[in-house]
Amino acid sequence: LKVGGSNGEDRLWSIAVERPEILQRSIFRTLPLKNLAMATSGDYRNYREIDGQRYSHLIDPRTGFPITHKLVSVTVLHPSTAFADGLATGFSVLSFKEAMQIAVEHNYSVLFIIKSTSGFAEYRTPALEKYLEDLTFTQNLKSRQSEINLILNNYILNEKNVSMANPEDVKRITGYTIGGVSPTGHLIKIKILYPFILIYEATKLKK
């Protein structure tokens, strides 16, 4: 699927990743989507069992046989729905080590779920980690919006001649610089929309 904009509550769409179990359906975790597509592939829905042996519908073209490894679910985030779908299926055929290596080399946002003796374990690529961190930081900034607007309204009343586009005014009121970097290493982008200042994006800078 692919989403754009925000939901009815003016929040990012939160899409569930299914827990890769055979006999029941439940949510493993959710992922927030910001103008992206998401596709999940796994071997826990389509399979055939013969004499107690479960055979996946995913065939490894290198061997001609169904996959047998412990990588049970792959979720890919990408601007293209078709590309995300193809990557998710392709990574599901590969082993976790092979798939992770390729995903990291090409900077893909991927969530891998591995079956273990104690249940399931998730692994994220660095690109997915950065994406989630940036969204969390941005949402935390936006949660301060009402506080910032209140300060702004008082500031405008006290200093009627203030130029709201003045970077020094923005920094003094919000604590952030237009195009500046926060203490956590995020680049802050701010929109000036009189009489409000909207913090709309925060991107983690590369070290």
mmCIF file with all atom_site columns, C-alpha atoms in Angstrom:
data_model
loop_
_atom_site.group_PDB
_atom_site.id
_atom_site.type_symbol
_atom_site.label_atom_id
_atom_site.label_alt_id
_atom_site.label_comp_id
_atom_site.label_asym_id
_atom_site.label_entity_id
_atom_site.label_seq_id
_atom_site.pdbx_PDB_ins_code
_atom_site.Cartn_x
_atom_site.Cartn_y
_atom_site.Cartn_z
_atom_site.occupancy
_atom_site.B_iso_or_equiv
_atom_site.pdbx_formal_charge
_atom_site.auth_seq_id
_atom_site.auth_comp_id
_atom_site.auth_asym_id
_atom_site.auth_atom_id
_atom_site.pdbx_PDB_model_num
ATOM 1   C CA . LEU A 1 1   ? 0.000  0.000   0.000  1.00 0.00 ? 1   LEU A CA 1
ATOM 2   C CA . LYS A 1 2   ? 0.982  3.639   -0.344 1.00 0.00 ? 2   LYS A CA 1
ATOM 3   C CA . VAL A 1 3   ? -0.152 6.614   1.708  1.00 0.00 ? 3   VAL A CA 1
ATOM 4   C CA . GLY A 1 4   ? 0.026  10.362  1.377  1.00 0.00 ? 4   GLY A CA 1
ATOM 5   C CA . GLY A 1 5   ? -0.624 13.209  3.763  1.00 0.00 ? 5   GLY A CA 1
ATOM 6   C CA . SER A 1 6   ? -2.059 12.510  7.208  1.00 0.00 ? 6   SER A CA 1
ATOM 7   C CA . ASN A 1 7   ? -5.091 10.730  8.643  1.00 0.00 ? 7   ASN A CA 1
ATOM 8   C CA . GLY A 1 8   ? -8.325 12.211  9.968  1.00 0.00 ? 8   GLY A CA 1
ATOM 9   C CA . GLU A 1 9   ? -6.615 13.121  13.245 1.00 0.00 ? 9   GLU A CA 1
ATOM 10  C CA . ASP A 1 10  ? -3.910 15.028  11.355 1.00 0.00 ? 10  ASP A CA 1
ATOM 11  C CA . ARG A 1 11  ? -1.324 12.413  12.269 1.00 0.00 ? 11  ARG A CA 1
ATOM 12  C CA . LEU A 1 12  ? 0.877  10.204  10.148 1.00 0.00 ? 12  LEU A CA 1
ATOM 13  C CA . TRP A 1 13  ? -0.664 6.947   9.000  1.00 0.00 ? 13  TRP A CA 1
ATOM 14  C CA . SER A 1 14  ? 0.347  4.083   11.284 1.00 0.00 ? 14  SER A CA 1
ATOM 15  C CA . ILE A 1 15  ? 0.425  0.757   9.429  1.00 0.00 ? 15  ILE A CA 1
ATOM 16  C CA . ALA A 1 16  ? 0.520  -2.601  11.204 1.00 0.00 ? 16  ALA A CA 1
ATOM 17  C CA . VAL A 1 17  ? 3.061  -5.309  10.470 1.00 0.00 ? 17  VAL A CA 1
ATOM 18  C CA . GLU A 1 18  ? 1.462  -8.681  11.121 1.00 0.00 ? 18  GLU A CA 1
ATOM 19  C CA . ARG A 1 19  ? 2.987  -11.098 13.599 1.00 0.00 ? 19  ARG A CA 1
ATOM 20  C CA . PRO A 1 20  ? 4.271  -13.960 11.402 1.00 0.00 ? 20  PRO A CA 1
ATOM 21  C CA . GLU A 1 21  ? 2.311  -16.759 13.059 1.00 0.00 ? 21  GLU A CA 1
ATOM 22  C CA . ILE A 1 22  ? 0.387  -19.488 11.246 1.00 0.00 ? 22  ILE A CA 1
ATOM 23  C CA . LEU A 1 23  ? -2.640 -20.152 13.453 1.00 0.00 ? 23  LEU A CA 1
ATOM 24  C CA . GLN A 1 24  ? -3.579 -16.628 14.517 1.00 0.00 ? 24  GLN A CA 1
ATOM 25  C CA . ARG A 1 25  ? -3.462 -13.040 13.353 1.00 0.00 ? 25  ARG A CA 1
ATOM 26  C CA . SER A 1 26  ? -2.126 -10.250 15.531 1.00 0.00 ? 26  SER A CA 1
ATOM 27  C CA . ILE A 1 27  ? -0.004 -7.122  15.257 1.00 0.00 ? 27  ILE A CA 1
ATOM 28  C CA . PHE A 1 28  ? 3.754  -7.467  15.674 1.00 0.00 ? 28  PHE A CA 1
ATOM 29  C CA . ARG A 1 29  ? 4.381  -3.716  15.526 1.00 0.00 ? 29  ARG A CA 1
ATOM 30  C CA . THR A 1 30  ? 3.305  -0.614  13.607 1.00 0.00 ? 30  THR A CA 1
ATOM 31  C CA . LEU A 1 31  ? 5.288  1.658   11.332 1.00 0.00 ? 31  LEU A CA 1
ATOM 32  C CA . PRO A 1 32  ? 4.478  5.324   10.638 1.00 0.00 ? 32  PRO A CA 1
ATOM 33  C CA . LEU A 1 33  ? 4.344  6.223   6.956  1.00 0.00 ? 33  LEU A CA 1
ATOM 34  C CA . LYS A 1 34  ? 5.064  9.659   5.548  1.00 0.00 ? 34  LYS A CA 1
ATOM 35  C CA . ASN A 1 35  ? 4.271  9.759   1.814  1.00 0.00 ? 35  ASN A CA 1
ATOM 36  C CA . LEU A 1 36  ? 5.727  6.283   1.313  1.00 0.00 ? 36  LEU A CA 1
ATOM 37  C CA . ALA A 1 37  ? 4.733  2.825   0.161  1.00 0.00 ? 37  ALA A CA 1
ATOM 38  C CA . MET A 1 38  ? 5.034  -0.280  2.324  1.00 0.00 ? 38  MET A CA 1
ATOM 39  C CA . ALA A 1 39  ? 5.090  -3.947  1.356  1.00 0.00 ? 39  ALA A CA 1
ATOM 40  C CA . THR A 1 40  ? 5.485  -7.080  3.469  1.00 0.00 ? 40  THR A CA 1
ATOM 41  C CA . SER A 1 41  ? 6.413  -10.569 2.331  1.00 0.00 ? 41  SER A CA 1
ATOM 42  C CA . GLY A 1 42  ? 6.566  -13.780 4.351  1.00 0.00 ? 42  GLY A CA 1
ATOM 43  C CA . ASP A 1 43  ? 6.072  -17.531 4.317  1.00 0.00 ? 43  ASP A CA 1
ATOM 44  C CA . TYR A 1 44  ? 3.468  -17.820 7.091  1.00 0.00 ? 44  TYR A CA 1
ATOM 45  C CA . ARG A 1 45  ? 0.254  -17.501 5.023  1.00 0.00 ? 45  ARG A CA 1
ATOM 46  C CA . ASN A 1 46  ? 0.809  -19.346 1.745  1.00 0.00 ? 46  ASN A CA 1
ATOM 47  C CA . TYR A 1 47  ? 2.301  -22.782 2.212  1.00 0.00 ? 47  TYR A CA 1
ATOM 48  C CA . ARG A 1 48  ? 1.539  -26.480 1.921  1.00 0.00 ? 48  ARG A CA 1
ATOM 49  C CA . GLU A 1 49  ? 2.144  -29.158 4.515  1.00 0.00 ? 49  GLU A CA 1
ATOM 50  C CA . ILE A 1 50  ? 3.016  -32.692 3.417  1.00 0.00 ? 50  ILE A CA 1
ATOM 51  C CA . ASP A 1 51  ? 3.728  -35.477 5.923  1.00 0.00 ? 51  ASP A CA 1
ATOM 52  C CA . GLY A 1 52  ? 4.307  -32.910 8.658  1.00 0.00 ? 52  GLY A CA 1
ATOM 53  C CA . GLN A 1 53  ? 6.759  -30.876 6.592  1.00 0.00 ? 53  GLN A CA 1
ATOM 54  C CA . ARG A 1 54  ? 5.765  -27.289 5.748  1.00 0.00 ? 54  ARG A CA 1
ATOM 55  C CA . TYR A 1 55  ? 6.728  -26.031 2.293  1.00 0.00 ? 55  TYR A CA 1
ATOM 56  C CA . SER A 1 56  ? 6.740  -22.302 1.610  1.00 0.00 ? 56  SER A CA 1
ATOM 57  C CA . HIS A 1 57  ? 5.273  -20.778 -1.539 1.00 0.00 ? 57  HIS A CA 1
ATOM 58  C CA . LEU A 1 58  ? 8.531  -18.854 -1.952 1.00 0.00 ? 58  LEU A CA 1
ATOM 59  C CA . ILE A 1 59  ? 10.908 -20.704 -4.269 1.00 0.00 ? 59  ILE A CA 1
ATOM 60  C CA . ASP A 1 60  ? 14.627 -20.028 -4.264 1.00 0.00 ? 60  ASP A CA 1
ATOM 61  C CA . PRO A 1 61  ? 15.547 -19.861 -7.988 1.00 0.00 ? 61  PRO A CA 1
ATOM 62  C CA . ARG A 1 62  ? 19.117 -20.866 -7.135 1.00 0.00 ? 62  ARG A CA 1
ATOM 63  C CA . THR A 1 63  ? 17.987 -24.274 -5.901 1.00 0.00 ? 63  THR A CA 1
ATOM 64  C CA . GLY A 1 64  ? 14.506 -24.723 -7.338 1.00 0.00 ? 64  GLY A CA 1
ATOM 65  C CA . PHE A 1 65  ? 13.199 -25.594 -3.857 1.00 0.00 ? 65  PHE A CA 1
ATOM 66  C CA . PRO A 1 66  ? 11.094 -23.715 -1.278 1.00 0.00 ? 66  PRO A CA 1
ATOM 67  C CA . ILE A 1 67  ? 12.998 -21.584 1.213  1.00 0.00 ? 67  ILE A CA 1
ATOM 68  C CA . THR A 1 68  ? 13.850 -23.153 4.577  1.00 0.00 ? 68  THR A CA 1
ATOM 69  C CA . HIS A 1 69  ? 15.624 -20.381 6.522  1.00 0.00 ? 69  HIS A CA 1
ATOM 70  C CA . LYS A 1 70  ? 14.438 -18.527 9.645  1.00 0.00 ? 70  LYS A CA 1
ATOM 71  C CA . LEU A 1 71  ? 13.684 -15.193 7.936  1.00 0.00 ? 71  LEU A CA 1
ATOM 72  C CA . VAL A 1 72  ? 9.883  -15.216 8.185  1.00 0.00 ? 72  VAL A CA 1
ATOM 73  C CA . SER A 1 73  ? 8.852  -11.646 7.385  1.00 0.00 ? 73  SER A CA 1
ATOM 74  C CA . VAL A 1 74  ? 10.325 -8.735  5.430  1.00 0.00 ? 74  VAL A CA 1
ATOM 75  C CA . THR A 1 75  ? 8.788  -5.252  5.294  1.00 0.00 ? 75  THR A CA 1
ATOM 76  C CA . VAL A 1 76  ? 10.137 -2.610  2.915  1.00 0.00 ? 76  VAL A CA 1
ATOM 77  C CA . LEU A 1 77  ? 9.412  1.128   2.872  1.00 0.00 ? 77  LEU A CA 1
ATOM 78  C CA . HIS A 1 78  ? 9.992  2.878   -0.454 1.00 0.00 ? 78  HIS A CA 1
ATOM 79  C CA . PRO A 1 79  ? 8.477  5.675   -2.596 1.00 0.00 ? 79  PRO A CA 1
ATOM 80  C CA . SER A 1 80  ? 7.390  3.048   -5.163 1.00 0.00 ? 80  SER A CA 1
ATOM 81  C CA . THR A 1 81  ? 4.809  0.423   -4.155 1.00 0.00 ? 81  THR A CA 1
ATOM 82  C CA . ALA A 1 82  ? 5.878  -1.976  -6.917 1.00 0.00 ? 82  ALA A CA 1
ATOM 83  C CA . PHE A 1 83  ? 9.548  -1.620  -5.983 1.00 0.00 ? 83  PHE A CA 1
ATOM 84  C CA . ALA A 1 84  ? 8.810  -2.211  -2.293 1.00 0.00 ? 84  ALA A CA 1
ATOM 85  C CA . ASP A 1 85  ? 6.798  -5.312  -3.182 1.00 0.00 ? 85  ASP A CA 1
ATOM 86  C CA . GLY A 1 86  ? 9.563  -6.724  -5.374 1.00 0.00 ? 86  GLY A CA 1
ATOM 87  C CA . LEU A 1 87  ? 12.243 -6.038  -2.768 1.00 0.00 ? 87  LEU A CA 1
ATOM 88  C CA . ALA A 1 88  ? 10.229 -7.620  0.038  1.00 0.00 ? 88  ALA A CA 1
ATOM 89  C CA . THR A 1 89  ? 9.736  -10.825 -1.959 1.00 0.00 ? 89  THR A CA 1
ATOM 90  C CA . GLY A 1 90  ? 13.329 -10.931 -3.138 1.00 0.00 ? 90  GLY A CA 1
ATOM 91  C CA . PHE A 1 91  ? 14.707 -10.405 0.357  1.00 0.00 ? 91  PHE A CA 1
ATOM 92  C CA . SER A 1 92  ? 12.398 -13.129 1.693  1.00 0.00 ? 92  SER A CA 1
ATOM 93  C CA . VAL A 1 93  ? 14.015 -15.645 -0.647 1.00 0.00 ? 93  VAL A CA 1
ATOM 94  C CA . LEU A 1 94  ? 17.517 -14.714 0.464  1.00 0.00 ? 94  LEU A CA 1
ATOM 95  C CA . SER A 1 95  ? 18.950 -15.536 3.870  1.00 0.00 ? 95  SER A CA 1
ATOM 96  C CA . PHE A 1 96  ? 18.808 -12.796 6.500  1.00 0.00 ? 96  PHE A CA 1
ATOM 97  C CA . LYS A 1 97  ? 22.547 -12.147 6.223  1.00 0.00 ? 97  LYS A CA 1
ATOM 98  C CA . GLU A 1 98  ? 22.407 -11.808 2.416  1.00 0.00 ? 98  GLU A CA 1
ATOM 99  C CA . ALA A 1 99  ? 19.289 -9.639  2.478  1.00 0.00 ? 99  ALA A CA 1
ATOM 100 C CA . MET A 1 100 ? 20.596 -7.327  5.200  1.00 0.00 ? 100 MET A CA 1
ATOM 101 C CA . GLN A 1 101 ? 23.886 -6.831  3.367  1.00 0.00 ? 101 GLN A CA 1
ATOM 102 C CA . ILE A 1 102 ? 22.152 -5.795  0.142  1.00 0.00 ? 102 ILE A CA 1
ATOM 103 C CA . ALA A 1 103 ? 19.661 -3.559  1.963  1.00 0.00 ? 103 ALA A CA 1
ATOM 104 C CA . VAL A 1 104 ? 22.443 -1.743  3.827  1.00 0.00 ? 104 VAL A CA 1
ATOM 105 C CA . GLU A 1 105 ? 24.562 -1.324  0.685  1.00 0.00 ? 105 GLU A CA 1
ATOM 106 C CA . HIS A 1 106 ? 21.655 0.289   -1.179 1.00 0.00 ? 106 HIS A CA 1
ATOM 107 C CA . ASN A 1 107 ? 20.327 2.273   1.791  1.00 0.00 ? 107 ASN A CA 1
ATOM 108 C CA . TYR A 1 108 ? 16.895 0.594   1.816  1.00 0.00 ? 108 TYR A CA 1
ATOM 109 C CA . SER A 1 109 ? 14.501 0.967   4.748  1.00 0.00 ? 109 SER A CA 1
ATOM 110 C CA . VAL A 1 110 ? 13.752 -2.613  5.736  1.00 0.00 ? 110 VAL A CA 1
ATOM 111 C CA . LEU A 1 111 ? 12.352 -4.418  8.782  1.00 0.00 ? 111 LEU A CA 1
ATOM 112 C CA . PHE A 1 112 ? 13.350 -8.075  9.083  1.00 0.00 ? 112 PHE A CA 1
ATOM 113 C CA . ILE A 1 113 ? 11.633 -10.525 11.448 1.00 0.00 ? 113 ILE A CA 1
ATOM 114 C CA . ILE A 1 114 ? 13.512 -13.702 12.349 1.00 0.00 ? 114 ILE A CA 1
ATOM 115 C CA . LYS A 1 115 ? 11.996 -16.787 13.989 1.00 0.00 ? 115 LYS A CA 1
ATOM 116 C CA . SER A 1 116 ? 13.931 -17.958 17.022 1.00 0.00 ? 116 SER A CA 1
ATOM 117 C CA . THR A 1 117 ? 13.476 -20.550 19.751 1.00 0.00 ? 117 THR A CA 1
ATOM 118 C CA . SER A 1 118 ? 12.079 -17.872 22.057 1.00 0.00 ? 118 SER A CA 1
ATOM 119 C CA . GLY A 1 119 ? 9.722  -16.302 19.523 1.00 0.00 ? 119 GLY A CA 1
ATOM 120 C CA . PHE A 1 120 ? 10.497 -13.548 17.032 1.00 0.00 ? 120 PHE A CA 1
ATOM 121 C CA . ALA A 1 121 ? 13.246 -10.944 16.791 1.00 0.00 ? 121 ALA A CA 1
ATOM 122 C CA . GLU A 1 122 ? 13.254 -7.832  14.617 1.00 0.00 ? 122 GLU A CA 1
ATOM 123 C CA . TYR A 1 123 ? 16.192 -6.238  12.860 1.00 0.00 ? 123 TYR A CA 1
ATOM 124 C CA . ARG A 1 124 ? 16.177 -2.832  11.146 1.00 0.00 ? 124 ARG A CA 1
ATOM 125 C CA . THR A 1 125 ? 18.474 -1.444  8.517  1.00 0.00 ? 125 THR A CA 1
ATOM 126 C CA . PRO A 1 126 ? 20.293 1.832   9.337  1.00 0.00 ? 126 PRO A CA 1
ATOM 127 C CA . ALA A 1 127 ? 18.073 3.622   6.804  1.00 0.00 ? 127 ALA A CA 1
ATOM 128 C CA . LEU A 1 128 ? 14.925 2.511   8.634  1.00 0.00 ? 128 LEU A CA 1
ATOM 129 C CA . GLU A 1 129 ? 16.431 3.456   11.996 1.00 0.00 ? 129 GLU A CA 1
ATOM 130 C CA . LYS A 1 130 ? 17.180 6.965   10.696 1.00 0.00 ? 130 LYS A CA 1
ATOM 131 C CA . TYR A 1 131 ? 13.715 7.320   9.156  1.00 0.00 ? 131 TYR A CA 1
ATOM 132 C CA . LEU A 1 132 ? 11.997 6.383   12.438 1.00 0.00 ? 132 LEU A CA 1
ATOM 133 C CA . GLU A 1 133 ? 14.313 8.601   14.492 1.00 0.00 ? 133 GLU A CA 1
ATOM 134 C CA . ASP A 1 134 ? 13.667 11.612  12.257 1.00 0.00 ? 134 ASP A CA 1
ATOM 135 C CA . LEU A 1 135 ? 9.894  11.130  12.434 1.00 0.00 ? 135 LEU A CA 1
ATOM 136 C CA . THR A 1 136 ? 9.955  10.768  16.211 1.00 0.00 ? 136 THR A CA 1
ATOM 137 C CA . PHE A 1 137 ? 12.053 13.900  16.613 1.00 0.00 ? 137 PHE A CA 1
ATOM 138 C CA . THR A 1 138 ? 9.792  15.880  14.275 1.00 0.00 ? 138 THR A CA 1
ATOM 139 C CA . GLN A 1 139 ? 6.624  14.721  16.059 1.00 0.00 ? 139 GLN A CA 1
ATOM 140 C CA . ASN A 1 140 ? 8.136  15.716  19.401 1.00 0.00 ? 140 ASN A CA 1
ATOM 141 C CA . LEU A 1 141 ? 8.835  19.177  18.019 1.00 0.00 ? 141 LEU A CA 1
ATOM 142 C CA . LYS A 1 142 ? 5.302  19.484  16.681 1.00 0.00 ? 142 LYS A CA 1
ATOM 143 C CA . SER A 1 143 ? 3.931  18.512  20.095 1.00 0.00 ? 143 SER A CA 1
ATOM 144 C CA . ARG A 1 144 ? 5.363  21.858  21.311 1.00 0.00 ? 144 ARG A CA 1
ATOM 145 C CA . GLN A 1 145 ? 3.450  23.791  18.658 1.00 0.00 ? 145 GLN A CA 1
ATOM 146 C CA . SER A 1 146 ? 0.677  25.036  20.945 1.00 0.00 ? 146 SER A CA 1
ATOM 147 C CA . GLU A 1 147 ? 3.279  26.127  23.510 1.00 0.00 ? 147 GLU A CA 1
ATOM 148 C CA . ILE A 1 148 ? 5.240  27.998  20.836 1.00 0.00 ? 148 ILE A CA 1
ATOM 149 C CA . ASN A 1 149 ? 2.090  29.639  19.452 1.00 0.00 ? 149 ASN A CA 1
ATOM 150 C CA . LEU A 1 150 ? 1.135  30.858  22.921 1.00 0.00 ? 150 LEU A CA 1
ATOM 151 C CA . ILE A 1 151 ? 4.574  32.413  23.393 1.00 0.00 ? 151 ILE A CA 1
ATOM 152 C CA . LEU A 1 152 ? 4.331  33.958  19.926 1.00 0.00 ? 152 LEU A CA 1
ATOM 153 C CA . ASN A 1 153 ? 0.955  35.559  20.587 1.00 0.00 ? 153 ASN A CA 1
ATOM 154 C CA . ASN A 1 154 ? 2.256  37.184  23.774 1.00 0.00 ? 154 ASN A CA 1
ATOM 155 C CA . TYR A 1 155 ? 5.425  38.252  21.957 1.00 0.00 ? 155 TYR A CA 1
ATOM 156 C CA . ILE A 1 156 ? 3.453  39.883  19.133 1.00 0.00 ? 156 ILE A CA 1
ATOM 157 C CA . LEU A 1 157 ? 1.292  41.806  21.605 1.00 0.00 ? 157 LEU A CA 1
ATOM 158 C CA . ASN A 1 158 ? 4.322  43.131  23.460 1.00 0.00 ? 158 ASN A CA 1
ATOM 159 C CA . GLU A 1 159 ? 6.412  43.961  20.375 1.00 0.00 ? 159 GLU A CA 1
ATOM 160 C CA . LYS A 1 160 ? 4.069  45.013  17.582 1.00 0.00 ? 160 LYS A CA 1
ATOM 161 C CA . ASN A 1 161 ? 6.858  45.943  15.170 1.00 0.00 ? 161 ASN A CA 1
ATOM 162 C CA . VAL A 1 162 ? 8.534  42.560  15.264 1.00 0.00 ? 162 VAL A CA 1
ATOM 163 C CA . SER A 1 163 ? 9.413  40.957  11.950 1.00 0.00 ? 163 SER A CA 1
ATOM 164 C CA . MET A 1 164 ? 8.315  37.326  12.177 1.00 0.00 ? 164 MET A CA 1
ATOM 165 C CA . ALA A 1 165 ? 10.736 36.363  9.424  1.00 0.00 ? 165 ALA A CA 1
ATOM 166 C CA . ASN A 1 166 ? 13.691 37.604  11.425 1.00 0.00 ? 166 ASN A CA 1
ATOM 167 C CA . PRO A 1 167 ? 15.888 34.557  12.250 1.00 0.00 ? 167 PRO A CA 1
ATOM 168 C CA . GLU A 1 168 ? 16.905 36.049  15.593 1.00 0.00 ? 168 GLU A CA 1
ATOM 169 C CA . ASP A 1 169 ? 13.258 36.434  16.617 1.00 0.00 ? 169 ASP A CA 1
ATOM 170 C CA . VAL A 1 170 ? 12.557 32.837  15.639 1.00 0.00 ? 170 VAL A CA 1
ATOM 171 C CA . LYS A 1 171 ? 15.512 31.565  17.641 1.00 0.00 ? 171 LYS A CA 1
ATOM 172 C CA . ARG A 1 172 ? 14.610 33.640  20.687 1.00 0.00 ? 172 ARG A CA 1
ATOM 173 C CA . ILE A 1 173 ? 10.999 32.443  20.685 1.00 0.00 ? 173 ILE A CA 1
ATOM 174 C CA . THR A 1 174 ? 11.299 28.809  19.679 1.00 0.00 ? 174 THR A CA 1
ATOM 175 C CA . GLY A 1 175 ? 14.810 27.939  20.780 1.00 0.00 ? 175 GLY A CA 1
ATOM 176 C CA . TYR A 1 176 ? 15.662 26.844  17.231 1.00 0.00 ? 176 TYR A CA 1
ATOM 177 C CA . THR A 1 177 ? 17.418 28.493  14.330 1.00 0.00 ? 177 THR A CA 1
ATOM 178 C CA . ILE A 1 178 ? 15.969 28.491  10.812 1.00 0.00 ? 178 ILE A CA 1
ATOM 179 C CA . GLY A 1 179 ? 18.056 25.911  9.000  1.00 0.00 ? 179 GLY A CA 1
ATOM 180 C CA . GLY A 1 180 ? 19.987 25.396  12.233 1.00 0.00 ? 180 GLY A CA 1
ATOM 181 C CA . VAL A 1 181 ? 21.048 22.228  14.007 1.00 0.00 ? 181 VAL A CA 1
ATOM 182 C CA . SER A 1 182 ? 19.595 21.039  17.316 1.00 0.00 ? 182 SER A CA 1
ATOM 183 C CA . PRO A 1 183 ? 21.720 19.659  20.179 1.00 0.00 ? 183 PRO A CA 1
ATOM 184 C CA . THR A 1 184 ? 20.788 16.142  19.020 1.00 0.00 ? 184 THR A CA 1
ATOM 185 C CA . GLY A 1 185 ? 22.220 16.772  15.555 1.00 0.00 ? 185 GLY A CA 1
ATOM 186 C CA . HIS A 1 186 ? 18.942 17.344  13.685 1.00 0.00 ? 186 HIS A CA 1
ATOM 187 C CA . LEU A 1 187 ? 18.623 19.967  10.963 1.00 0.00 ? 187 LEU A CA 1
ATOM 188 C CA . ILE A 1 188 ? 15.575 22.056  11.822 1.00 0.00 ? 188 ILE A CA 1
ATOM 189 C CA . LYS A 1 189 ? 13.419 23.469  9.026  1.00 0.00 ? 189 LYS A CA 1
ATOM 190 C CA . ILE A 1 190 ? 10.863 26.097  10.009 1.00 0.00 ? 190 ILE A CA 1
ATOM 191 C CA . LYS A 1 191 ? 8.030  27.676  8.042  1.00 0.00 ? 191 LYS A CA 1
ATOM 192 C CA . ILE A 1 192 ? 7.045  31.265  8.725  1.00 0.00 ? 192 ILE A CA 1
ATOM 193 C CA . LEU A 1 193 ? 3.261  31.533  8.581  1.00 0.00 ? 193 LEU A CA 1
ATOM 194 C CA . TYR A 1 194 ? 2.166  34.768  10.234 1.00 0.00 ? 194 TYR A CA 1
ATOM 195 C CA . PRO A 1 195 ? 1.495  34.840  13.098 1.00 0.00 ? 195 PRO A CA 1
ATOM 196 C CA . PHE A 1 196 ? 2.750  31.299  13.671 1.00 0.00 ? 196 PHE A CA 1
ATOM 197 C CA . ILE A 1 197 ? 6.071  29.557  13.290 1.00 0.00 ? 197 ILE A CA 1
ATOM 198 C CA . LEU A 1 198 ? 5.654  25.956  12.201 1.00 0.00 ? 198 LEU A CA 1
ATOM 199 C CA . ILE A 1 199 ? 8.418  23.443  12.829 1.00 0.00 ? 199 ILE A CA 1
ATOM 200 C CA . TYR A 1 200 ? 7.689  21.004  10.033 1.00 0.00 ? 200 TYR A CA 1
ATOM 201 C CA . GLU A 1 201 ? 10.752 18.860  9.515  1.00 0.00 ? 201 GLU A CA 1
ATOM 202 C CA . ALA A 1 202 ? 13.782 17.599  11.404 1.00 0.00 ? 202 ALA A CA 1
ATOM 203 C CA . THR A 1 203 ? 16.431 15.540  9.675  1.00 0.00 ? 203 THR A CA 1
ATOM 204 C CA . LYS A 1 204 ? 19.272 13.725  11.407 1.00 0.00 ? 204 LYS A CA 1
ATOM 205 C CA . LEU A 1 205 ? 22.578 14.846  9.935  1.00 0.00 ? 205 LEU A CA 1
ATOM 206 C CA . LYS A 1 206 ? 25.233 12.305  9.000  1.00 0.00 ? 206 LYS A CA 1
ATOM 207 C CA . LYS A 1 207 ? 28.178 12.143  11.369 1.00 0.00 ? 207 LYS A CA 1
#
